[in-house]
Short mmCIF file of C-alpha atoms in Angstrom, two decimals:
data_model
loop_
_atom_site.label_atom_id
_atom_site.label_comp_id
_atom_site.label_asym_id
_atom_site.label_seq_id
_atom_site.Cartn_x
_atom_site.Cartn_y
_atom_site.Cartn_z
CA UNK A 1 -5.74 133.89 41.99
CA UNK A 2 -3.58 134.79 39.05
CA UNK A 3 -0.43 134.09 41.02
CA UNK A 4 -1.80 130.73 41.99
CA UNK A 5 -2.63 129.81 38.42
CA UNK A 6 0.79 131.00 37.28
CA UNK A 7 2.47 128.87 39.94
CA UNK A 8 0.44 125.80 38.95
CA UNK A 9 1.36 126.35 35.30
CA UNK A 10 5.01 126.66 36.18
CA UNK A 11 4.93 123.47 38.22
CA UNK A 12 3.25 121.61 35.36
CA UNK A 13 5.88 122.88 32.91
CA UNK A 14 8.64 121.84 35.29
CA UNK A 15 7.15 118.36 35.64
CA UNK A 16 6.93 118.02 31.90
CA UNK A 17 10.47 119.27 31.41
CA UNK A 18 11.74 116.98 34.16
CA UNK A 19 9.97 114.02 32.51
CA UNK A 20 11.59 114.84 29.18
CA UNK A 21 14.98 115.13 30.88
CA UNK A 22 14.49 111.78 32.58
CA UNK A 23 13.56 110.20 29.28
CA UNK A 24 16.64 111.64 27.58
CA UNK A 25 18.83 110.54 30.47
CA UNK A 26 17.42 107.02 30.21
CA UNK A 27 18.06 106.91 26.48
CA UNK A 28 21.59 108.26 26.88
CA UNK A 29 22.21 105.84 29.70
CA UNK A 30 21.11 102.94 27.52
CA UNK A 31 23.38 104.21 24.74
CA UNK A 32 26.27 104.46 27.16
CA UNK A 33 25.58 100.96 28.51
CA UNK A 34 25.45 99.51 25.03
CA UNK A 35 28.58 101.40 24.02
CA UNK A 36 30.31 100.27 27.19
CA UNK A 37 29.25 96.68 26.53
CA UNK A 38 30.53 96.84 22.96
CA UNK A 39 33.75 98.41 24.19
CA UNK A 40 34.12 95.71 26.84
CA UNK A 41 33.54 93.00 24.27
CA UNK A 42 36.04 94.58 21.90
CA UNK A 43 38.58 94.86 24.69
CA UNK A 44 37.97 91.21 25.62
CA UNK A 45 38.41 90.11 22.03
CA UNK A 46 41.58 92.15 21.78
CA UNK A 47 42.83 90.56 24.98
CA UNK A 48 42.05 87.12 23.59
CA UNK A 49 43.77 87.98 20.31
CA UNK A 50 46.72 89.36 22.22
CA UNK A 51 46.94 86.22 24.35
CA UNK A 52 46.70 84.03 21.24
CA UNK A 53 49.38 86.10 19.56
CA UNK A 54 51.63 85.89 22.61
CA UNK A 55 51.05 82.11 22.87
CA UNK A 56 51.77 81.65 19.17
CA UNK A 57 54.92 83.77 19.42
CA UNK A 58 56.04 81.82 22.48
CA UNK A 59 55.53 78.50 20.68
CA UNK A 60 57.34 79.80 17.60
CA UNK A 61 60.22 81.09 19.75
CA UNK A 62 60.57 77.74 21.52
CA UNK A 63 60.49 75.92 18.20
CA UNK A 64 63.11 78.22 16.65
CA UNK A 65 65.38 77.92 19.69
CA UNK A 66 65.23 74.11 19.73
CA UNK A 67 65.48 73.44 15.99
CA UNK A 68 68.66 71.65 14.84
CA UNK A 69 68.84 74.36 12.18
CA UNK A 70 70.77 77.61 12.33
CA UNK A 71 68.38 80.57 11.86
CA UNK A 72 69.51 84.16 11.27
CA UNK A 73 66.95 86.98 11.14
CA UNK A 74 67.79 90.28 9.42
CA UNK A 75 65.88 93.24 7.99
CA UNK A 76 65.89 94.97 4.64
CA UNK A 77 68.22 94.70 1.71
CA UNK A 78 71.08 95.73 4.03
CA UNK A 79 70.32 92.57 6.05
CA UNK A 80 70.81 94.16 9.48
CA UNK A 81 71.10 91.52 12.16
CA UNK A 82 68.17 91.15 14.56
CA UNK A 83 68.33 87.61 15.90
CA UNK A 84 70.34 84.38 15.88
CA UNK A 85 68.95 81.21 17.38
CA UNK A 86 71.16 79.10 19.70
CA UNK A 87 71.93 76.56 16.98
CA UNK A 88 73.18 79.31 14.65
CA UNK A 89 75.53 80.65 17.33
CA UNK A 90 76.64 77.12 18.22
CA UNK A 91 77.40 76.25 14.59
CA UNK A 92 79.49 79.30 13.78
CA UNK A 93 80.53 80.67 17.18
CA UNK A 94 79.43 84.27 16.51
CA UNK A 95 76.72 86.41 18.21
CA UNK A 96 74.46 89.18 16.88
CA UNK A 97 76.77 91.80 18.43
CA UNK A 98 79.77 90.42 16.52
CA UNK A 99 77.86 90.42 13.24
CA UNK A 100 75.63 93.55 13.16
CA UNK A 101 74.82 92.90 9.48
CA UNK A 102 75.54 90.48 6.68
CA UNK A 103 78.28 92.87 5.54
CA UNK A 104 80.42 91.84 8.51
CA UNK A 105 79.56 88.17 7.99
CA UNK A 106 81.34 87.57 4.70
CA UNK A 107 85.03 88.16 5.63
CA UNK A 108 84.63 86.22 8.87
CA UNK A 109 83.23 82.99 7.48
CA UNK A 110 84.72 83.14 3.97
CA UNK A 111 88.34 84.26 4.56
CA UNK A 112 89.43 83.25 1.05
CA UNK A 113 88.70 86.35 -1.03
CA UNK A 114 88.10 84.59 -4.31
CA UNK A 115 85.70 82.09 -2.77
CA UNK A 116 84.04 84.87 -0.74
CA UNK A 117 83.40 86.94 -3.86
CA UNK A 118 81.87 83.96 -5.65
CA UNK A 119 79.56 83.15 -2.74
CA UNK A 120 78.60 86.73 -1.88
CA UNK A 121 77.81 87.60 -5.49
CA UNK A 122 75.54 84.61 -5.85
CA UNK A 123 74.00 85.13 -2.41
CA UNK A 124 73.36 88.87 -2.72
CA UNK A 125 71.84 88.55 -6.18
CA UNK A 126 69.55 85.78 -4.94
CA UNK A 127 68.61 87.67 -1.76
CA UNK A 128 67.86 90.92 -3.57
CA UNK A 129 65.67 89.06 -6.03
CA UNK A 130 63.91 87.20 -3.17
CA UNK A 131 63.24 90.47 -1.29
CA UNK A 132 62.00 92.19 -4.45
CA UNK A 133 59.70 89.36 -5.52
CA UNK A 134 58.89 88.07 -2.00
CA UNK A 135 59.98 84.57 -2.98
CA UNK A 136 62.60 82.22 -1.59
CA UNK A 137 65.93 81.23 -3.06
CA UNK A 138 66.78 77.63 -3.89
CA UNK A 139 69.05 75.86 -1.39
CA UNK A 140 72.75 75.98 -2.12
CA UNK A 141 75.88 74.73 -0.41
CA UNK A 142 78.93 76.58 0.89
CA UNK A 143 82.03 75.76 2.95
CA UNK A 144 82.02 78.01 6.03
CA UNK A 145 84.96 78.80 8.33
CA UNK A 146 83.75 79.01 11.93
CA UNK A 147 85.09 81.23 14.72
CA UNK A 148 87.21 78.40 16.14
CA UNK A 149 88.87 77.85 12.74
CA UNK A 150 87.02 74.66 11.81
CA UNK A 151 85.21 74.37 8.51
CA UNK A 152 81.67 73.13 7.97
CA UNK A 153 79.63 72.34 4.88
CA UNK A 154 76.36 74.27 5.17
CA UNK A 155 73.25 74.08 3.02
CA UNK A 156 71.54 77.48 2.98
CA UNK A 157 67.96 78.49 2.33
CA UNK A 158 66.74 82.13 2.36
CA UNK A 159 63.12 83.10 3.01
CA UNK A 160 61.74 86.66 3.03
CA UNK A 161 58.47 87.83 4.62
CA UNK A 162 57.78 91.55 4.33
CA UNK A 163 61.00 93.31 5.39
CA UNK A 164 62.13 90.29 7.46
CA UNK A 165 64.79 87.99 6.02
CA UNK A 166 65.37 84.48 7.36
CA UNK A 167 68.62 82.69 6.49
CA UNK A 168 68.48 79.02 7.50
CA UNK A 169 71.67 76.96 7.58
CA UNK A 170 71.85 73.17 7.92
CA UNK A 171 75.18 71.53 8.82
CA UNK A 172 75.73 68.59 6.43
CA UNK A 173 79.43 68.09 7.14
CA UNK A 174 79.01 64.65 8.70
CA UNK A 175 76.53 63.64 6.01
CA UNK A 176 78.94 64.64 3.23
CA UNK A 177 81.74 62.77 4.97
CA UNK A 178 79.57 59.66 5.26
CA UNK A 179 78.56 59.99 1.59
CA UNK A 180 82.21 60.24 0.56
CA UNK A 181 83.11 57.20 2.67
CA UNK A 182 80.16 55.28 1.23
CA UNK A 183 81.17 56.26 -2.30
CA UNK A 184 84.75 55.11 -1.66
CA UNK A 185 83.44 51.87 -0.18
CA UNK A 186 81.17 51.29 -3.18
CA UNK A 187 84.08 51.89 -5.55
CA UNK A 188 86.20 49.46 -3.54
CA UNK A 189 83.44 46.85 -3.53
CA UNK A 190 82.80 47.31 -7.24
CA UNK A 191 86.49 46.83 -7.94
CA UNK A 192 86.56 43.76 -5.72
CA UNK A 193 83.56 42.36 -7.59
CA UNK A 194 85.29 43.03 -10.91
CA UNK A 195 88.48 41.38 -9.65
CA UNK A 196 86.66 38.39 -8.16
CA UNK A 197 84.55 38.00 -11.30
CA UNK A 198 87.68 38.02 -13.43
CA UNK A 199 89.32 35.48 -11.09
CA UNK A 200 86.21 33.31 -11.20
CA UNK A 201 86.08 33.46 -15.00
CA UNK A 202 89.74 32.46 -15.20
CA UNK A 203 89.18 29.63 -12.70
CA UNK A 204 86.12 28.41 -14.63
CA UNK A 205 88.02 28.49 -17.92
CA UNK A 206 90.90 26.64 -16.32
CA UNK A 207 88.52 24.09 -14.84
CA UNK A 208 86.71 23.59 -18.14
CA UNK A 209 90.03 23.32 -19.96
CA UNK A 210 91.26 20.83 -17.38
CA UNK A 211 88.06 18.79 -17.62
CA UNK A 212 88.19 18.79 -21.42
CA UNK A 213 91.90 17.90 -21.46
CA UNK A 214 91.58 15.14 -18.87
CA UNK A 215 88.55 13.67 -20.62
CA UNK A 216 90.45 13.51 -23.90
CA UNK A 217 93.62 12.17 -22.26
CA UNK A 218 91.63 9.41 -20.57
CA UNK A 219 90.40 8.08 -23.89
CA UNK A 220 93.86 6.85 -24.95
CA UNK A 221 94.40 4.39 -22.04
CA UNK A 222 90.75 3.32 -22.33
CA UNK A 223 91.27 2.46 -25.97
CA UNK A 224 94.27 0.36 -24.94
CA UNK A 225 92.26 -1.42 -22.23
CA UNK A 226 89.36 -2.11 -24.57
CA UNK A 227 91.73 -3.27 -27.32
CA UNK A 228 93.50 -5.79 -25.10
CA UNK A 229 90.21 -7.00 -23.59
CA UNK A 230 88.86 -7.58 -27.10
CA UNK A 231 92.06 -9.48 -28.03
CA UNK A 232 91.78 -11.69 -24.92
CA UNK A 233 88.10 -12.35 -25.60
CA UNK A 234 88.81 -13.22 -29.27
CA UNK A 235 91.80 -15.51 -28.70
CA UNK A 236 91.37 -16.98 -25.23
CA UNK A 237 87.74 -16.52 -24.06
CA UNK A 238 86.72 -20.16 -24.72
CA UNK A 239 89.82 -21.52 -22.97
CA UNK A 240 89.42 -19.37 -19.85
CA UNK A 241 87.66 -20.61 -16.73
CA UNK A 242 84.52 -18.94 -15.43
CA UNK A 243 86.35 -16.70 -12.94
CA UNK A 244 88.73 -15.38 -15.62
CA UNK A 245 85.78 -14.67 -17.92
CA UNK A 246 84.08 -12.80 -15.06
CA UNK A 247 87.22 -10.70 -14.64
CA UNK A 248 87.26 -9.82 -18.32
CA UNK A 249 83.54 -8.99 -18.30
CA UNK A 250 84.07 -6.77 -15.26
CA UNK A 251 86.99 -4.97 -16.93
CA UNK A 252 84.94 -4.52 -20.11
CA UNK A 253 81.92 -3.18 -18.18
CA UNK A 254 84.06 -0.79 -16.14
CA UNK A 255 85.72 0.43 -19.33
CA UNK A 256 82.33 1.12 -20.93
CA UNK A 257 81.22 2.94 -17.77
CA UNK A 258 84.40 5.00 -17.88
CA UNK A 259 83.74 5.83 -21.54
CA UNK A 260 80.21 7.01 -20.68
CA UNK A 261 81.60 9.12 -17.83
CA UNK A 262 84.13 10.73 -20.16
CA UNK A 263 81.41 11.49 -22.71
CA UNK A 264 79.29 13.11 -20.00
CA UNK A 265 82.24 15.14 -18.72
CA UNK A 266 82.96 16.37 -22.22
CA UNK A 267 79.31 17.31 -22.63
CA UNK A 268 79.36 19.13 -19.28
CA UNK A 269 82.53 21.01 -20.30
CA UNK A 270 81.09 21.96 -23.71
CA UNK A 271 77.88 23.20 -22.07
CA UNK A 272 79.87 25.63 -19.93
CA UNK A 273 81.76 27.03 -22.92
CA UNK A 274 78.95 27.10 -25.43
CA UNK A 275 77.50 30.47 -26.39
CA UNK A 276 73.72 30.52 -26.38
CA UNK A 277 71.99 30.66 -29.74
CA UNK A 278 68.43 31.56 -28.78
CA UNK A 279 65.41 31.20 -31.03
CA UNK A 280 61.67 30.68 -30.58
CA UNK A 281 61.19 27.02 -29.75
CA UNK A 282 58.13 24.83 -30.10
CA UNK A 283 58.58 22.55 -27.08
CA UNK A 284 55.92 20.12 -28.25
CA UNK A 285 57.97 19.31 -31.37
CA UNK A 286 61.18 19.21 -29.32
CA UNK A 287 59.73 16.67 -26.85
CA UNK A 288 58.51 14.51 -29.74
CA UNK A 289 62.10 14.39 -31.02
CA UNK A 290 63.38 13.54 -27.53
CA UNK A 291 60.90 10.66 -27.15
CA UNK A 292 61.97 9.24 -30.52
CA UNK A 293 65.59 9.28 -29.34
CA UNK A 294 64.59 7.60 -26.07
CA UNK A 295 62.66 4.76 -27.78
CA UNK A 296 65.47 2.20 -27.16
CA UNK A 297 65.20 2.68 -23.35
CA UNK A 298 61.39 2.72 -23.49
CA UNK A 299 61.16 -0.50 -25.48
CA UNK A 300 59.33 -3.25 -23.59
CA UNK A 301 58.15 -0.87 -20.87
CA UNK A 302 54.54 0.03 -19.99
CA UNK A 303 54.50 3.79 -19.57
CA UNK A 304 51.45 6.01 -19.25
CA UNK A 305 52.39 9.40 -20.63
CA UNK A 306 50.55 12.62 -19.76
CA UNK A 307 52.08 15.50 -21.71
CA UNK A 308 50.42 18.94 -21.78
CA UNK A 309 50.39 21.18 -24.81
CA UNK A 310 53.41 23.37 -24.00
CA UNK A 311 53.95 27.07 -24.82
CA UNK A 312 56.62 28.62 -27.01
CA UNK A 313 59.87 29.59 -25.30
CA UNK A 314 62.97 31.55 -26.25
CA UNK A 315 66.12 29.49 -25.84
CA UNK A 316 68.97 27.43 -27.26
CA UNK A 317 67.53 24.42 -29.11
CA UNK A 318 70.44 22.00 -28.56
CA UNK A 319 70.88 22.81 -24.87
CA UNK A 320 67.16 22.70 -23.98
CA UNK A 321 66.86 19.44 -25.87
CA UNK A 322 69.61 18.07 -23.62
CA UNK A 323 67.59 19.23 -20.57
CA UNK A 324 64.51 17.31 -21.69
CA UNK A 325 66.57 14.24 -22.59
CA UNK A 326 68.12 14.13 -19.11
CA UNK A 327 64.85 14.72 -17.23
CA UNK A 328 62.74 12.29 -19.27
CA UNK A 329 65.51 9.64 -19.30
CA UNK A 330 65.71 9.89 -15.50
CA UNK A 331 61.93 9.55 -15.20
CA UNK A 332 62.04 6.42 -17.41
CA UNK A 333 65.01 4.98 -15.51
CA UNK A 334 63.70 5.53 -11.97
CA UNK A 335 60.26 4.03 -12.75
CA UNK A 336 61.62 0.76 -14.16
CA UNK A 337 60.45 -1.14 -11.04
CA UNK A 338 56.83 -0.10 -11.63
CA UNK A 339 54.54 -2.39 -13.61
CA UNK A 340 52.96 0.71 -15.13
CA UNK A 341 55.11 3.81 -15.04
CA UNK A 342 53.37 7.20 -14.99
CA UNK A 343 55.28 10.14 -16.39
CA UNK A 344 53.73 13.58 -16.87
CA UNK A 345 55.00 16.83 -18.37
CA UNK A 346 53.29 20.12 -17.55
CA UNK A 347 53.76 23.82 -16.96
CA UNK A 348 52.26 26.86 -15.25
CA UNK A 349 52.53 30.58 -15.96
CA UNK A 350 53.94 33.06 -13.48
CA UNK A 351 54.38 36.82 -13.83
CA UNK A 352 57.70 36.77 -15.68
CA UNK A 353 58.50 33.06 -16.01
CA UNK A 354 57.09 29.75 -17.13
CA UNK A 355 57.56 26.84 -14.71
CA UNK A 356 57.94 23.43 -16.40
CA UNK A 357 57.79 20.13 -14.53
CA UNK A 358 58.46 16.44 -15.15
CA UNK A 359 56.78 14.07 -12.67
CA UNK A 360 56.99 10.31 -12.21
CA UNK A 361 55.75 7.61 -9.83
CA UNK A 362 59.19 6.04 -9.40
CA UNK A 363 61.50 5.43 -6.46
CA UNK A 364 61.71 9.11 -5.47
CA UNK A 365 64.28 10.21 -2.89
CA UNK A 366 64.62 11.65 0.59
CA UNK A 367 64.27 15.47 0.45
CA UNK A 368 67.06 15.97 2.99
CA UNK A 369 69.48 14.96 0.21
CA UNK A 370 67.86 17.18 -2.42
CA UNK A 371 70.76 19.68 -2.40
CA UNK A 372 73.07 16.93 -3.72
CA UNK A 373 71.00 16.25 -6.83
CA UNK A 374 72.51 18.92 -9.06
CA UNK A 375 76.17 18.49 -8.08
CA UNK A 376 78.70 16.80 -10.34
CA UNK A 377 79.11 13.08 -9.52
CA UNK A 378 76.42 13.32 -6.83
CA UNK A 379 74.08 10.30 -6.86
CA UNK A 380 71.36 9.24 -4.43
CA UNK A 381 71.23 5.63 -5.67
CA UNK A 382 74.00 3.10 -6.07
CA UNK A 383 75.35 2.03 -9.45
CA UNK A 384 74.00 -1.48 -8.88
CA UNK A 385 70.45 -0.10 -8.45
CA UNK A 386 70.43 2.46 -11.25
CA UNK A 387 73.20 3.14 -13.72
CA UNK A 388 74.47 6.67 -14.24
CA UNK A 389 77.40 9.05 -13.84
CA UNK A 390 75.90 11.80 -11.69
CA UNK A 391 76.52 14.47 -14.30
CA UNK A 392 73.16 14.69 -16.10
CA UNK A 393 71.35 16.86 -13.53
CA UNK A 394 74.43 19.04 -13.05
CA UNK A 395 74.27 19.67 -16.78
CA UNK A 396 70.54 20.47 -16.54
CA UNK A 397 71.22 23.05 -13.85
CA UNK A 398 74.06 24.66 -15.80
CA UNK A 399 71.90 24.95 -18.94
CA UNK A 400 68.90 26.42 -17.10
CA UNK A 401 71.12 28.93 -15.28
CA UNK A 402 72.54 30.01 -18.64
CA UNK A 403 68.93 30.70 -19.66
CA UNK A 404 68.40 32.87 -16.52
CA UNK A 405 66.16 30.24 -14.96
CA UNK A 406 66.11 28.08 -11.83
CA UNK A 407 65.89 24.33 -11.29
CA UNK A 408 64.72 22.35 -8.25
CA UNK A 409 63.03 19.09 -7.29
CA UNK A 410 60.43 17.70 -4.90
CA UNK A 411 60.01 14.03 -4.00
CA UNK A 412 59.00 11.46 -1.46
CA UNK A 413 60.80 8.18 -1.08
CA UNK A 414 59.09 5.35 -3.03
CA UNK A 415 56.35 7.78 -4.13
CA UNK A 416 57.93 9.44 -7.13
CA UNK A 417 59.64 12.73 -7.88
CA UNK A 418 58.95 15.99 -9.70
CA UNK A 419 61.65 18.11 -11.30
CA UNK A 420 60.95 21.77 -11.98
CA UNK A 421 62.74 24.39 -14.03
CA UNK A 422 61.85 27.94 -15.02
CA UNK A 423 62.43 29.88 -18.23
CA UNK A 424 61.76 33.59 -18.81
CA UNK A 425 58.67 34.37 -20.85
CA UNK A 426 59.06 35.66 -24.38
CA UNK A 427 59.45 39.46 -24.28
CA UNK A 428 56.22 40.17 -26.19
CA UNK A 429 54.25 38.14 -23.67
CA UNK A 430 55.68 40.16 -20.79
CA UNK A 431 54.60 43.41 -22.47
#
């Protein structure tokens, strides 16, 4: 009985021990599973990181090998060669094996000792400082002798990361050549402009001198013509038949017309030579003076005036007065066929200029001939229709151009015309 009880006790103890062992095995198994899972995840992450690194390196390598930029990789202050991209080898003709370090580089690409010492001293100081401070050096330019004996102008930039040094060289030889050619071309063009300007100034002076001289020389024969016409009219006018009187009247009228033309030519010549004397001008007062001077041609006419209150301008009083005289006289002249003439004067502000205009309801003109308006002796109406010499508007244009402005016109046949001109605003107004 005792043996039986002992056996049962032993079996119970074994069951209990086995149960504890199973429990421990289960716990250890779970720990191992979890550890294995964590290890698997870590390995997977490392694989992913490794793949990403490899992909990034592959992309970087492709980029470096296809860049139109020579890249040289070295290590340490000694700058031992590790890598040259294809563009670097193409530019200079050397391989990594031929240049194991920057030490071998200098005599190959800078054969002139003096120049080599200047470049190497600057380069080495900059590189050592860049490696020490982990910064990059500013780009600088050198003339490099390549393996085939040709020379290239290279702009260098040095970048350091850890113990890795990257020297990047950009070939700017063609760019420098183009810049030099462009500079030479600009100098040539500038000289041509100076020469042509001088020629033009001489031609203008000669033309003005010729115009002034001719105008004065024409006065002498005109005085003779007028003198003899006056003598004929005084002594023989009553005894002449109607046809002879008509001839004398025609000669006298043509002589007066010629005198007016000479006066206008002289005015045109003086305008070209006159130096501007600019002051602040009250255009309202100036136009009042102009209208007083034009009273003889306005007499007996019905004119409806519409004149705006005009702003101050900066210009030459005498010349701008001549502009207004010409424009207003034209407006009066070309509205003479209207029972009631309408003439208006106005302006509008632009960013840097003031645009003035003189409008009328007169005969107008065809816009396809507008380019002829401001030429000397150019007229759109015959002398029998409207008197004139064809110089007034040419004078207006010359004066406005001297004031750095523009002049133009708009019109419609039999429906009037508007003449515009611009003047720069007073400096304080611009500010």
